[in-house]
């Protein structure tokens, strides 16, 4: 198959549609090194074409060296960086290189135009997750959340901000809004976790945690939430009722699970400090 692709590219590799063939091979086959020259040749001819964003992104995700497409990447963003889909190219660079700062001016320009759109969160999250400065985008994160914290998917933005040392104050109101809208979902545990571990103010999520435990307090997942609350709240009496109810249902099984992992039986919850 590889030889057939090589032969086809030798004849047609500079055609616009060759981008699809190269991308398909990058995405579904190993050993992309031999395609590097074809990628460079195609971009030399077509880097201004709309298709170029997809080939550059594919090489960043599956190729070997970002330097192969670096110049084309910069020129494409210089010419098309205000397009709605330009965020996908910037995300690919941020996630697959060690140089997130290269996209900073393009990202700031794109966010000024599209920063309120739902999919803008993925560029903001990529920036935070791969080493970008939280302070640089704090205002943009706050503005995005002001318009989108009612969305269930905004929990990813909230979590990324908190995990990467962003100020909890920036997201406190959006966290409360998210929990008011979605706090009874089983997946609300994600918000409880990132807030308790990174914000240091359990009172913000207390009511939502208690409401969640009312609904899910007899499930296996409740052990995790109760333990986390005890570890971070400092007032375990708040969850004592739920802990007793959970232990009545699962206590012996939890001890056996702990014993198999550690060699000795252990209680399912951390010790309570009195």
PDB file of N, CA and C in Angstrom, residues 24 101 106 109 112 122 166 226 269:
ATOM      1  N   UNK A  24      -4.899  11.380   4.856  1.00  0.00           N
ATOM      2  CA  UNK A  24      -5.443  10.056   5.174  1.00  0.00           C
ATOM      3  C   UNK A  24      -4.344   9.108   5.606  1.00  0.00           C
ATOM      4  N   UNK A 101       3.765  29.867  22.790  1.00  0.00           N
ATOM      5  CA  UNK A 101       3.858  31.322  22.657  1.00  0.00           C
ATOM      6  C   UNK A 101       3.864  31.787  21.203  1.00  0.00           C
ATOM      7  N   UNK A 106      -1.742  35.646  17.200  1.00  0.00           N
ATOM      8  CA  UNK A 106      -2.857  35.178  16.375  1.00  0.00           C
ATOM      9  C   UNK A 106      -4.051  34.791  17.247  1.00  0.00           C
ATOM     10  N   UNK A 109      -5.847  37.909  18.541  1.00  0.00           N
ATOM     11  CA  UNK A 109      -6.645  38.514  17.463  1.00  0.00           C
ATOM     12  C   UNK A 109      -7.898  37.696  17.195  1.00  0.00           C
ATOM     13  N   UNK A 112     -10.496  38.104  19.946  1.00  0.00           N
ATOM     14  CA  UNK A 112     -11.182  39.399  19.884  1.00  0.00           C
ATOM     15  C   UNK A 112     -12.388  39.339  18.952  1.00  0.00           C
ATOM     16  N   UNK A 122     -12.235  25.663  23.483  1.00  0.00           N
ATOM     17  CA  UNK A 122     -11.233  24.625  23.224  1.00  0.00           C
ATOM     18  C   UNK A 122      -9.860  25.235  22.956  1.00  0.00           C
ATOM     19  N   UNK A 166      -5.305  29.346  37.709  1.00  0.00           N
ATOM     20  CA  UNK A 166      -6.038  30.577  37.499  1.00  0.00           C
ATOM     21  C   UNK A 166      -6.727  30.993  38.791  1.00  0.00           C
ATOM     22  N   UNK A 226     -17.729  11.850  49.324  1.00  0.00           N
ATOM     23  CA  UNK A 226     -17.690  11.980  50.780  1.00  0.00           C
ATOM     24  C   UNK A 226     -16.248  12.089  51.264  1.00  0.00           C
ATOM     25  N   UNK A 269     -13.206   5.492  54.199  1.00  0.00           N
ATOM     26  CA  UNK A 269     -13.091   6.936  54.323  1.00  0.00           C
ATOM     27  C   UNK A 269     -11.845   7.316  55.114  1.00  0.00           C
TER      28      UNK A 269
END
